[in-house]
Short mmCIF file of C-alpha atoms in Angstrom, two decimals:
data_model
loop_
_atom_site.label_atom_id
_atom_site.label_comp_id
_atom_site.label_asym_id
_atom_site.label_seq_id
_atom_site.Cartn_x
_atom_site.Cartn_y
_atom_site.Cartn_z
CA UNK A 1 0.00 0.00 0.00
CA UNK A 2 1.46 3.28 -0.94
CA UNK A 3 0.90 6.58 1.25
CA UNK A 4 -2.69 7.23 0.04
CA UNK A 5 -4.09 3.49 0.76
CA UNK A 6 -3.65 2.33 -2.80
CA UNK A 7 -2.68 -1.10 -3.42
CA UNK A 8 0.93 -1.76 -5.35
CA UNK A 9 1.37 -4.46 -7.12
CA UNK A 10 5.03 -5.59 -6.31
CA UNK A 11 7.53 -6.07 -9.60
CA UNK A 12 11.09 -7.04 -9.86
CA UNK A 13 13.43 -4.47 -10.32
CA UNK A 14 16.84 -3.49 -9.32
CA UNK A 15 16.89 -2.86 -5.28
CA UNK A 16 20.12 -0.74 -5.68
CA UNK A 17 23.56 0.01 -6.18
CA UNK A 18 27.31 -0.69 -4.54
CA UNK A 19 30.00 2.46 -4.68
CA UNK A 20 33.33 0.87 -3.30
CA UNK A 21 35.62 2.91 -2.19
CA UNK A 22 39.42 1.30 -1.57
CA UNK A 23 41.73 2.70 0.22
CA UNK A 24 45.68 2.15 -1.87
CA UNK A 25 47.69 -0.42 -0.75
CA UNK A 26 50.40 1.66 1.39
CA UNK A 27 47.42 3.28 2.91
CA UNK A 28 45.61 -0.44 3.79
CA UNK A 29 48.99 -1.29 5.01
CA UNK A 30 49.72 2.01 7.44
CA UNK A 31 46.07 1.58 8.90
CA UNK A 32 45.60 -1.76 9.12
CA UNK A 33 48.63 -3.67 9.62
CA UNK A 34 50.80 -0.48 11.51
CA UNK A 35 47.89 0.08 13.72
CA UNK A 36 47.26 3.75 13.13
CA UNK A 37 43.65 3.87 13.19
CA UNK A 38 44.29 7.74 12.51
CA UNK A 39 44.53 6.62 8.85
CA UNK A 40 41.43 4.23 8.82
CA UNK A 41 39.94 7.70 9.90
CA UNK A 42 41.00 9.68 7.88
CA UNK A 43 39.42 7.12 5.36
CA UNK A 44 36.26 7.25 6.34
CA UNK A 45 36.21 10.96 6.35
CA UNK A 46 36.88 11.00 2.94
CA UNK A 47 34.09 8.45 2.07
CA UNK A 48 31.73 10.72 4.00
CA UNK A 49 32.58 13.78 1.55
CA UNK A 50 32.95 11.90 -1.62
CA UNK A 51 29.36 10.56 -0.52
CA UNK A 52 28.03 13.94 0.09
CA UNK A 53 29.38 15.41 -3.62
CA UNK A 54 28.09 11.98 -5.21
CA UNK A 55 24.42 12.31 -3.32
CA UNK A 56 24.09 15.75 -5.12
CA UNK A 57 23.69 14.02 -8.17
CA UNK A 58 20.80 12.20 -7.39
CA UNK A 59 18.01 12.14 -9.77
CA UNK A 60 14.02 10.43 -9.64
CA UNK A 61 12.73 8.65 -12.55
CA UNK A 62 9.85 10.03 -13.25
CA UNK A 63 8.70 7.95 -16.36
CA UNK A 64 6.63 8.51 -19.41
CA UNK A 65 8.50 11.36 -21.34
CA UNK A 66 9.05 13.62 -18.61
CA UNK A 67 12.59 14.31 -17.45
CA UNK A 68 14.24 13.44 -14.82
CA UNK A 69 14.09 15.31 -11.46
CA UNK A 70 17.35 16.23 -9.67
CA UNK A 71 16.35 15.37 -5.67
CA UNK A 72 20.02 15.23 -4.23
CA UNK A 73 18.53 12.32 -1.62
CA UNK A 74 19.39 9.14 -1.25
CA UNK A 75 19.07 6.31 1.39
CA UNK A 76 22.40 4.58 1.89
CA UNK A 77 24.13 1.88 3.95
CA UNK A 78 28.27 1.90 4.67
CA UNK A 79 29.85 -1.23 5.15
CA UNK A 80 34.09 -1.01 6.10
CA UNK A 81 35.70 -4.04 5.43
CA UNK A 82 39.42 -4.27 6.26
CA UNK A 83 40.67 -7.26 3.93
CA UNK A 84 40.81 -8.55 0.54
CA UNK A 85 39.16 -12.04 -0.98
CA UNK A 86 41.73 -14.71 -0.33
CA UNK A 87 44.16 -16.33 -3.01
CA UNK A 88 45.69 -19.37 -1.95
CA UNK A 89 44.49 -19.03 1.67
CA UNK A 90 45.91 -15.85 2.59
CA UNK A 91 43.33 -12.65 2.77
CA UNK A 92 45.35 -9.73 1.98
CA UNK A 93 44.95 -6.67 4.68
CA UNK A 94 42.74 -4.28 2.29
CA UNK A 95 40.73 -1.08 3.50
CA UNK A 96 37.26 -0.47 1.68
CA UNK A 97 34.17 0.68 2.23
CA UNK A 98 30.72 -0.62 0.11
CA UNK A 99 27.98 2.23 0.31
CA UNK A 100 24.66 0.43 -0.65
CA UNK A 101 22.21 3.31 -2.19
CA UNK A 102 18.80 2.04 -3.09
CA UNK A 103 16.62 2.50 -5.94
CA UNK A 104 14.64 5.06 -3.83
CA UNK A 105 14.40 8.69 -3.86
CA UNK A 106 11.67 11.30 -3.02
CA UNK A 107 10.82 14.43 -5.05
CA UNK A 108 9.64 17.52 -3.93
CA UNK A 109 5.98 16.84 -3.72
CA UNK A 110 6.94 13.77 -1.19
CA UNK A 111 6.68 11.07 -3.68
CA UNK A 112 8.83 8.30 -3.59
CA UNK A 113 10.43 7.24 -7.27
CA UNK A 114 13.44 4.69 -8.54
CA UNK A 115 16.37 6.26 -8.63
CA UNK A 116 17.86 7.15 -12.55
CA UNK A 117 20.85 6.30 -12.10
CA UNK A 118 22.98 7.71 -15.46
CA UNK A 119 23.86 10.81 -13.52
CA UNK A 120 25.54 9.24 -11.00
CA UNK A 121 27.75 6.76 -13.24
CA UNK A 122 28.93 9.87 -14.57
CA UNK A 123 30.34 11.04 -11.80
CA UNK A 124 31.67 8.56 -10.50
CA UNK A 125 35.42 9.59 -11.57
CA UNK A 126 34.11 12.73 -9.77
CA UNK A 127 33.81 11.30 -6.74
CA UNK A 128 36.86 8.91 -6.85
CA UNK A 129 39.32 12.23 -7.20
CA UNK A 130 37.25 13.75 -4.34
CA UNK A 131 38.23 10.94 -2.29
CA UNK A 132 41.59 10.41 -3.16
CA UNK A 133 42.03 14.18 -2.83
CA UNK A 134 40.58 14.25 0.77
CA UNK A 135 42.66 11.49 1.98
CA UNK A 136 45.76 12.86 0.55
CA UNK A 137 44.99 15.74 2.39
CA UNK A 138 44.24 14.35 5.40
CA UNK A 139 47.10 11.96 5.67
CA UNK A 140 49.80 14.57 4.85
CA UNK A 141 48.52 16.37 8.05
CA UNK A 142 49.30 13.50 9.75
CA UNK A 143 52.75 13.63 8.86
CA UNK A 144 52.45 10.87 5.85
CA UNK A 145 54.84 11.55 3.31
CA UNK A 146 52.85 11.10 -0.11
CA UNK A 147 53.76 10.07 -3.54
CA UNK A 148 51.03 9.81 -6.93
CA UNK A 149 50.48 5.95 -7.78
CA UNK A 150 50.14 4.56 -11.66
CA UNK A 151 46.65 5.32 -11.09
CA UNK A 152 46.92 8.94 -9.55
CA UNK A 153 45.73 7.39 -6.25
CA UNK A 154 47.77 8.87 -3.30
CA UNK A 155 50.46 6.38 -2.03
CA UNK A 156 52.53 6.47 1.63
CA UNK A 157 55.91 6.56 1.33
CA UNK A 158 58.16 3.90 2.73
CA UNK A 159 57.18 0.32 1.24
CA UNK A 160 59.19 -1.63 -0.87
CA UNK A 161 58.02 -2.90 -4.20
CA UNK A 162 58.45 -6.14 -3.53
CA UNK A 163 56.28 -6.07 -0.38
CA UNK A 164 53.68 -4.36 -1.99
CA UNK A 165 53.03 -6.87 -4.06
CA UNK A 166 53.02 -9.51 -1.99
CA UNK A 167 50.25 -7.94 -0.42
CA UNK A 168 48.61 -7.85 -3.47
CA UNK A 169 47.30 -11.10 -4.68
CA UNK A 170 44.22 -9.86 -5.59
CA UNK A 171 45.10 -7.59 -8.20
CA UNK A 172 47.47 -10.17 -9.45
CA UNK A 173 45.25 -12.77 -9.53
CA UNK A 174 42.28 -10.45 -11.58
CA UNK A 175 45.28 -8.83 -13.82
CA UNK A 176 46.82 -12.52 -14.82
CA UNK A 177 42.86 -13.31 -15.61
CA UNK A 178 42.51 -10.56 -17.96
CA UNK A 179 46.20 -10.93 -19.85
CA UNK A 180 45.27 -14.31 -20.38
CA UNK A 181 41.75 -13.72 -22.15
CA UNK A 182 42.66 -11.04 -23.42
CA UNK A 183 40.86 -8.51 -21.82
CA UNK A 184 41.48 -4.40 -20.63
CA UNK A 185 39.01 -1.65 -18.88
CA UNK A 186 37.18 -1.62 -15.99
CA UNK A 187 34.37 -3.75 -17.27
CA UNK A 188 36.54 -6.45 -18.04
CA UNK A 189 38.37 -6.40 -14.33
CA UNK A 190 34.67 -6.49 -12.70
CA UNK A 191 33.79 -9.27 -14.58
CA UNK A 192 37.29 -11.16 -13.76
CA UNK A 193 36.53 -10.48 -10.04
CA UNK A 194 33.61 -11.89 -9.62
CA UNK A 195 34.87 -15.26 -11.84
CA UNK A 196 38.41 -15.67 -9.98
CA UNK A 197 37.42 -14.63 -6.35
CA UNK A 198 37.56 -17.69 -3.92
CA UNK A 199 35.76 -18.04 -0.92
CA UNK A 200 36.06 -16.39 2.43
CA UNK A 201 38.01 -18.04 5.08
CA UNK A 202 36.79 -19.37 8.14
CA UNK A 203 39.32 -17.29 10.36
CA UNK A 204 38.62 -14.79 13.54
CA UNK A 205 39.98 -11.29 12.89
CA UNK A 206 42.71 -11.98 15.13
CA UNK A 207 44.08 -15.00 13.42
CA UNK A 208 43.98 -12.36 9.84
CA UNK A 209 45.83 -9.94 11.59
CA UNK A 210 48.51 -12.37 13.07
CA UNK A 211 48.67 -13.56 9.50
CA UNK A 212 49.06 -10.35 8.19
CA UNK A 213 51.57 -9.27 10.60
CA UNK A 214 53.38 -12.27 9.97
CA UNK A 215 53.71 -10.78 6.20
CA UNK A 216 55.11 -7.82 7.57
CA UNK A 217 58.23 -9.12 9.44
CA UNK A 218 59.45 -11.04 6.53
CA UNK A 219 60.06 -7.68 5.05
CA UNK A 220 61.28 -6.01 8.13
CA UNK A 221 58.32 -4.41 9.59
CA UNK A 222 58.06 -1.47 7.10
CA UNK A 223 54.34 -0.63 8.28
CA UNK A 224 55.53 0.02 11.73
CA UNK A 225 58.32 1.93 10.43
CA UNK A 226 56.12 4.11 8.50
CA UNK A 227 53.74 4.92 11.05
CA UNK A 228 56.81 5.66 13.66
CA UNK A 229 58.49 8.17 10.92
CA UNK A 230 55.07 10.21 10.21
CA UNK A 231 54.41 10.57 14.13
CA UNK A 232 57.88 12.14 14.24
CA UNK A 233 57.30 14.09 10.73
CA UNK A 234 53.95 15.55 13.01
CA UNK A 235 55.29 17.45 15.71
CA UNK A 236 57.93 19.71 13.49
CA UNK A 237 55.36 19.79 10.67
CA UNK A 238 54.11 23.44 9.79
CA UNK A 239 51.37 23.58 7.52
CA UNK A 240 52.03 25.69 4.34
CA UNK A 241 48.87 27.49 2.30
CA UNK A 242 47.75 25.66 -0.83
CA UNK A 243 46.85 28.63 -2.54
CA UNK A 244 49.22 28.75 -4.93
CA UNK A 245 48.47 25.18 -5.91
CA UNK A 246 44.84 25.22 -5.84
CA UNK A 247 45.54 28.25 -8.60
CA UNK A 248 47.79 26.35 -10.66
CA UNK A 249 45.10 23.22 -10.51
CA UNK A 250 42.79 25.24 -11.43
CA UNK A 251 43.87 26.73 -14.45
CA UNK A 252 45.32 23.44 -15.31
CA UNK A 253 42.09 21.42 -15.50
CA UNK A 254 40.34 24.95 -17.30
CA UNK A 255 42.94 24.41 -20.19
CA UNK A 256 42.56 20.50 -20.32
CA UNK A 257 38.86 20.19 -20.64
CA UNK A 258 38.75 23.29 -22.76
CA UNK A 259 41.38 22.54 -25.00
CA UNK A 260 38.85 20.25 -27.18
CA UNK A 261 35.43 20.91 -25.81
CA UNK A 262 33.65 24.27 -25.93
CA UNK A 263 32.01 23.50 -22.24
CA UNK A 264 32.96 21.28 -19.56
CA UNK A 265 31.00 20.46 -16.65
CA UNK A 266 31.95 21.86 -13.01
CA UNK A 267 32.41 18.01 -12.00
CA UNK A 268 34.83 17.61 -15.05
CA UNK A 269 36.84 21.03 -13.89
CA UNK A 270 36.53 20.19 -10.44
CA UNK A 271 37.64 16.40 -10.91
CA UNK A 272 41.09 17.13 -12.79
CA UNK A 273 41.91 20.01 -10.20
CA UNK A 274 42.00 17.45 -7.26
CA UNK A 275 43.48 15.31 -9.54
CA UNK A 276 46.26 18.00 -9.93
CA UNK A 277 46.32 19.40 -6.23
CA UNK A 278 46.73 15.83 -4.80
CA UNK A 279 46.10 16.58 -0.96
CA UNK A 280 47.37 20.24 -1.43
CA UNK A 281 44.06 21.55 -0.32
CA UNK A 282 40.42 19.94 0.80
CA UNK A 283 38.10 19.89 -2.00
CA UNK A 284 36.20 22.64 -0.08
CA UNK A 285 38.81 24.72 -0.64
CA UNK A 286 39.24 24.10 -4.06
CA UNK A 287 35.74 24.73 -5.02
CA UNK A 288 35.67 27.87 -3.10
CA UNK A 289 38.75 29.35 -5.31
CA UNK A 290 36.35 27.85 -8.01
CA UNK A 291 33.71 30.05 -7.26
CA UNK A 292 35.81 32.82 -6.93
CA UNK A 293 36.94 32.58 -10.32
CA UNK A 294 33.47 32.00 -11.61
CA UNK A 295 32.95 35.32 -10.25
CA UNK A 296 35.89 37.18 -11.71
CA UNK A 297 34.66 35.64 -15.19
CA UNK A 298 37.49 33.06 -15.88
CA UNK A 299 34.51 30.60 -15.70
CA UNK A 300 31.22 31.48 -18.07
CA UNK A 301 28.22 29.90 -16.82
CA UNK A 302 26.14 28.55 -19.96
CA UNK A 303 22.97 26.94 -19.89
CA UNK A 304 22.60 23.08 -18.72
CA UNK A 305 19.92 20.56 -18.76
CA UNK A 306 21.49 18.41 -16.37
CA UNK A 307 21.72 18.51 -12.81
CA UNK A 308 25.54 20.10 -13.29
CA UNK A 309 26.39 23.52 -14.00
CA UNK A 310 28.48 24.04 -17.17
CA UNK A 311 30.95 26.39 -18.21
CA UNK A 312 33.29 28.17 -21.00
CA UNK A 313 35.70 30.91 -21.14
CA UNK A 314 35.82 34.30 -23.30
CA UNK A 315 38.84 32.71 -25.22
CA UNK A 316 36.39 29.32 -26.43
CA UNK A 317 33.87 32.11 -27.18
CA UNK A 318 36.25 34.05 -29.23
CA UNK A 319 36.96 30.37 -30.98
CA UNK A 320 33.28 30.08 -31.40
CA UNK A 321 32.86 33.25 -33.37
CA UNK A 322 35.70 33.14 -35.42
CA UNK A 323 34.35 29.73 -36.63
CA UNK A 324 30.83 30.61 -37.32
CA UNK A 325 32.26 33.71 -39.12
CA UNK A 326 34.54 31.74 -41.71
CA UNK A 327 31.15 28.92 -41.86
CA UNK A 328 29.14 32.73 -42.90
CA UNK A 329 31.97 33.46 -45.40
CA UNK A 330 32.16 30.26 -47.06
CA UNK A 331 28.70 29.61 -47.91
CA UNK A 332 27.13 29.22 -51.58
CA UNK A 333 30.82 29.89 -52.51
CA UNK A 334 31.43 26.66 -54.53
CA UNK A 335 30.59 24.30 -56.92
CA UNK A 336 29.32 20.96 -55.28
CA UNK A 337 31.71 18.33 -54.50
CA UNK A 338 30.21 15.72 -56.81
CA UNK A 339 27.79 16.29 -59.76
CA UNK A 340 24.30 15.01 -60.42
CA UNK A 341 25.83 11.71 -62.23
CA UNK A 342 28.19 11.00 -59.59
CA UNK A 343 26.00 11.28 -57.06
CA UNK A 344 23.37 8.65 -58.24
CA UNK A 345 26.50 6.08 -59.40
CA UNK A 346 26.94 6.80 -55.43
CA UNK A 347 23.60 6.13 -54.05
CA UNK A 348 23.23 2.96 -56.62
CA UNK A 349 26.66 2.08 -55.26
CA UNK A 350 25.64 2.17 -51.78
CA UNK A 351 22.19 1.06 -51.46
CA UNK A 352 22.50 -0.30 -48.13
CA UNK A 353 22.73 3.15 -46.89
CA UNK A 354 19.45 4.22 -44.51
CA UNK A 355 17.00 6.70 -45.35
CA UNK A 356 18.81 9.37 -43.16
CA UNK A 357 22.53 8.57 -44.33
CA UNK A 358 21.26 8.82 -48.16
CA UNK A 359 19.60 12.14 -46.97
CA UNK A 360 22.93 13.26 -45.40
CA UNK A 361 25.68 12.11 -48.05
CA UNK A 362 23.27 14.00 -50.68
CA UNK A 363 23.02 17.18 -48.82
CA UNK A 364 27.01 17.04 -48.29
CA UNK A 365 27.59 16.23 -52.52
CA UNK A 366 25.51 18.87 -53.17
CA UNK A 367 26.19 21.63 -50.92
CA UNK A 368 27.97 25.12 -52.47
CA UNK A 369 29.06 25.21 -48.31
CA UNK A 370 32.78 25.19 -47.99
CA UNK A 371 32.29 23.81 -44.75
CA UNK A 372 29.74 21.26 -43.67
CA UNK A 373 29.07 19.44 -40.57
CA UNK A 374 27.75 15.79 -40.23
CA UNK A 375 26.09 15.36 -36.82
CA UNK A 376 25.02 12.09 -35.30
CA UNK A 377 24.68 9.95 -32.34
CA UNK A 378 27.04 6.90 -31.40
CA UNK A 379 26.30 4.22 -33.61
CA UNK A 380 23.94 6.44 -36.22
CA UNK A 381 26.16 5.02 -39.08
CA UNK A 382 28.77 8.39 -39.81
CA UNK A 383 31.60 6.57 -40.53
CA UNK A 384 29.40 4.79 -43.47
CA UNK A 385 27.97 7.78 -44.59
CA UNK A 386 31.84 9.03 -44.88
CA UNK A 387 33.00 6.32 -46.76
CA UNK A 388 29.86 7.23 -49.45
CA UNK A 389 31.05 10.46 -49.78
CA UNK A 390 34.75 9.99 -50.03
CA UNK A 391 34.41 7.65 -52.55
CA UNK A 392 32.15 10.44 -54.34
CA UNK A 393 34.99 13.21 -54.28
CA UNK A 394 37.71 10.78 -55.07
CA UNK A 395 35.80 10.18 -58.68
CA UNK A 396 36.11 14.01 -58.99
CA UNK A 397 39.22 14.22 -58.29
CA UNK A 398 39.31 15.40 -54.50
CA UNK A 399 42.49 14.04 -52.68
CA UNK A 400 39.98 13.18 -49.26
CA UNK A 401 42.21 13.85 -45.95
CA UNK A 402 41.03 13.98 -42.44
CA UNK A 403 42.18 15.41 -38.93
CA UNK A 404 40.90 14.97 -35.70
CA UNK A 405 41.83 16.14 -32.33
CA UNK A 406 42.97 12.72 -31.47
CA UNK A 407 44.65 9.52 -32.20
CA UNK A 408 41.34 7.91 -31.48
CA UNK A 409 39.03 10.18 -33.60
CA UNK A 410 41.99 10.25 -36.15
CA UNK A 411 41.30 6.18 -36.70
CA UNK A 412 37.72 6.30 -36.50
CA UNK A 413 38.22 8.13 -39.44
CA UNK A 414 40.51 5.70 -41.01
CA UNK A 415 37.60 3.44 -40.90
CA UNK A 416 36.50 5.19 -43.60
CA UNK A 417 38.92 4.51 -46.08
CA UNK A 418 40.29 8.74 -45.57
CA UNK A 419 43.99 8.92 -44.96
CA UNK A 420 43.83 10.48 -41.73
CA UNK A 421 46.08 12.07 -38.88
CA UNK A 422 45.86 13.89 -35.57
CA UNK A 423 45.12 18.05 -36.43
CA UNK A 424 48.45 18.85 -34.33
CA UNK A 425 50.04 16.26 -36.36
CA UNK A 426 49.19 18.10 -39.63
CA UNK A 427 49.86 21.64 -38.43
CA UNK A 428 53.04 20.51 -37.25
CA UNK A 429 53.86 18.91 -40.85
CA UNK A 430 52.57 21.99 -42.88
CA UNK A 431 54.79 24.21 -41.13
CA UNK A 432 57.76 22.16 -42.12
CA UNK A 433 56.34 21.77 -45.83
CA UNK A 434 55.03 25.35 -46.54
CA UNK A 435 58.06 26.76 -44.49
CA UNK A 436 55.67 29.76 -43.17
CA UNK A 437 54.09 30.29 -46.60
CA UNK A 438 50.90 30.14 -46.72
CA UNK A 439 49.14 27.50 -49.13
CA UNK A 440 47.59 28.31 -52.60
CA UNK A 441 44.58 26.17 -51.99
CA UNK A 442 41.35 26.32 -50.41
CA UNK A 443 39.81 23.14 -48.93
CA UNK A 444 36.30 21.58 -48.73
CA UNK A 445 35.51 20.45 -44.77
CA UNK A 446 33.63 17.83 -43.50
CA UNK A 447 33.32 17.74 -39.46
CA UNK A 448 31.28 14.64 -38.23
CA UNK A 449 30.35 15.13 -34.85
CA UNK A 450 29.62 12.74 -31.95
CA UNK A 451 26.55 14.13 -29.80
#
């Protein structure tokens, strides 16, 4: 019965979600097996405000065609666990913590709805860097000496390779899984978890921790060491202002997402500057220096659908009107790219095309444009569509070269059958061929865009 007396009938559906959050190794280590339950703390801490950024995101399915409603509330269960599934009998010590969210959230008029969750898988890198950037933070003010893992994940200083490792059977275990089928990403790992992880041991906590204490004396005690050193590092350690870094994060993570994207999101810009700062400054500070900047207009609010605000900057404006100036210039300025004749040898050619793509490699042949842009969804079929119309301008004698802003998008284009290369790539080339003169030539372009 729901609030009003009505009767619901009950239907399977997903009763929620798990958001892990692992502590690194040398972190797992220093709390669990050097005893400082500072650091097993200072974990937690950081769960608690990577939880509270990640609950902002929260959104209510509200079915039919209707959007979906940004609530920011969730209901939510933390579990800590302190080690790793065994391999070969011998639980590794491992610090994590599994938040349980449900598929339950209430709107503003006091209904209750599922959850829609695609907000929330986006920022999940989000909320990884706010964690990472918290505990950084917090450990350093514990005297922690820190270091950036493979993975940008903060590290304590002090372990050995070698014992690292052998506290990491886990990852060993899931990584010799994927090498031998074959398999990358994070998809891939997940799924190699769940097929190589053995069963849980029948041992008290106290026989784990003797066990994992034994592991530490073969390689001379190092947690202990660690924890000693840091205590030491505390009492002469002066804390020095982050400003100056926050700043420099800042700036850096405005010219990375904006060096290929017109907007980024404020989770995007705020992600790569804790990324950057790594335990320099809380994330509260960061996003206040954020604001701040939003307010002296090195941040340009635009307008946003999603439950995110999203921003540019005068100079991708500038970029913006330069381009739609030389679009103005160029149009009804040419002949078409292919002529009537060529372009029904092209459509007979490619019959398998769809209604749409026949639509869109006409309008392209046709166009007097000197610049044309193909836009589709992932999966609408551009890359077919491209290799139509290459073919087209190759029977009238267009050389067909393409240039993306990466290697990626560069060999997506490939697919195509068009001889293609990264745009700094080219640039870099033409200056060496044209030796600062500037080419004879004008060119046709064709930008197919991913939306």
């Amino acid at each position: 019965m729901n609030r009003r007396g009505e009767k619901v009938s009950a239907m399977e559906h997903r009763a929620g979600w798990d958001a892990t959050f692992s502590a690194p190794k040398s972190v797992s280590l220093t709390a669990l097996v050097g005893r400082d339950e500072r650091v097993r703390e200072a974990h937690r801490e950081s769960v608690g405000v990577a939880l509270d950024e990640l609950e902002r995101y929260v959104q209510a399915r509200i079915g039919g065609n209707l959007p979906a409603e940004t609530t920011g509330k969730w209901v939510a269960a933390k579990f800590e666990h302190d080690s790793a599934r065994p391999v070969d009998g011998y639980a590794a010590p491992q610090l994590h913590t599994h938040v349980v969210f449900f598929n339950l959230t209430e709107t503003g008029d006091g209904e209750a709805h599922a959850l829609q969750p695609r907000e929330l898988y986006k920022t999940q890198q989000y909320a990884t860097a706010v964690y990472r950037s918290e505990l950084a933070h917090r450990l350093k003010e514990l005297g922690y000496e820190i270091e950036r893992g493979k993975s940008s994940q903060p590290e304590i200083k002090g372990y050995s390779r070698e014992y690292l490792e052998a506290s990491s059977p886990r990852r060993q275990q899931i990584e010799k899984h994927l090498a031998k089928e074959n398999q990358r990403g994070a998809g891939a790992a997940q799924i190699a978890a769940h097929r190589t992880r053995e069963g849980k041991l029948n041992l008290s906590h106290k026989e784990m921790q003797e066990r994992h204490k034994e592991m530490a004396v073969q390689f001379g005690n190092q947690p202990e060491h660690v924890v000693k050193a840091a205590r030491e590092q505390r009492e002469r350690l002066q804390e020095e202002p982050g400003e100056k870094a926050i700043g420099q994060a800042l700036t850096y993570s405005r010219e990375k997402n904006l060096e290929r994207e017109a907007v980024a999101e404020e989770r995007e810009l705020l992600r790569d500057a804790l990324k950057r700062s790594m335990g320099d400054a809380t994330v509260a500070d960061v996003k206040a220096e954020f604001e701040n900047r939003v307010q002296a207009g090195e941040f340009i609010a635009t307008s946003n659908r999603g439950p995110d605000r999203a921003f540019t900057s005068e100079e991708m404006i500038g970029y913006e009107h330069d381009t739609i100036q030389v679009m103005r210039a160029g149009q009804n300025q040419y002949e078409p790219i292919a002529s009537l004749e060529t372009r029904r040898e092209i459509e007979q050619d490619h019959s398998h095309l769809s209604e749409s793509q026949r639509a869109a490699v006409e309008q392209i042949l046709s166009s007097h444009d000197q610049v044309t842009a193909l836009e589709g969804v992932a999966g609408a079929g551009k890359t077919t569509s491209l290799t139509a119309i290459r073919e087209a301008a190759e029977r009238e004698g267009y050389k067909v070269e393409g240039f993306a802003p990466t290697s990626r998008a560069a060999q997506k284009l490939a697919e195509a059958g068009i001889e293609s290369s990264t745009l700094q790539r080219h640039l870099t080339r033409s200056e060496d061929l044209h030796n600062g003169q500037k080419p004879a030539l004008h060119s046709r372009r064709i930008e197919p865009r991913k939306y």
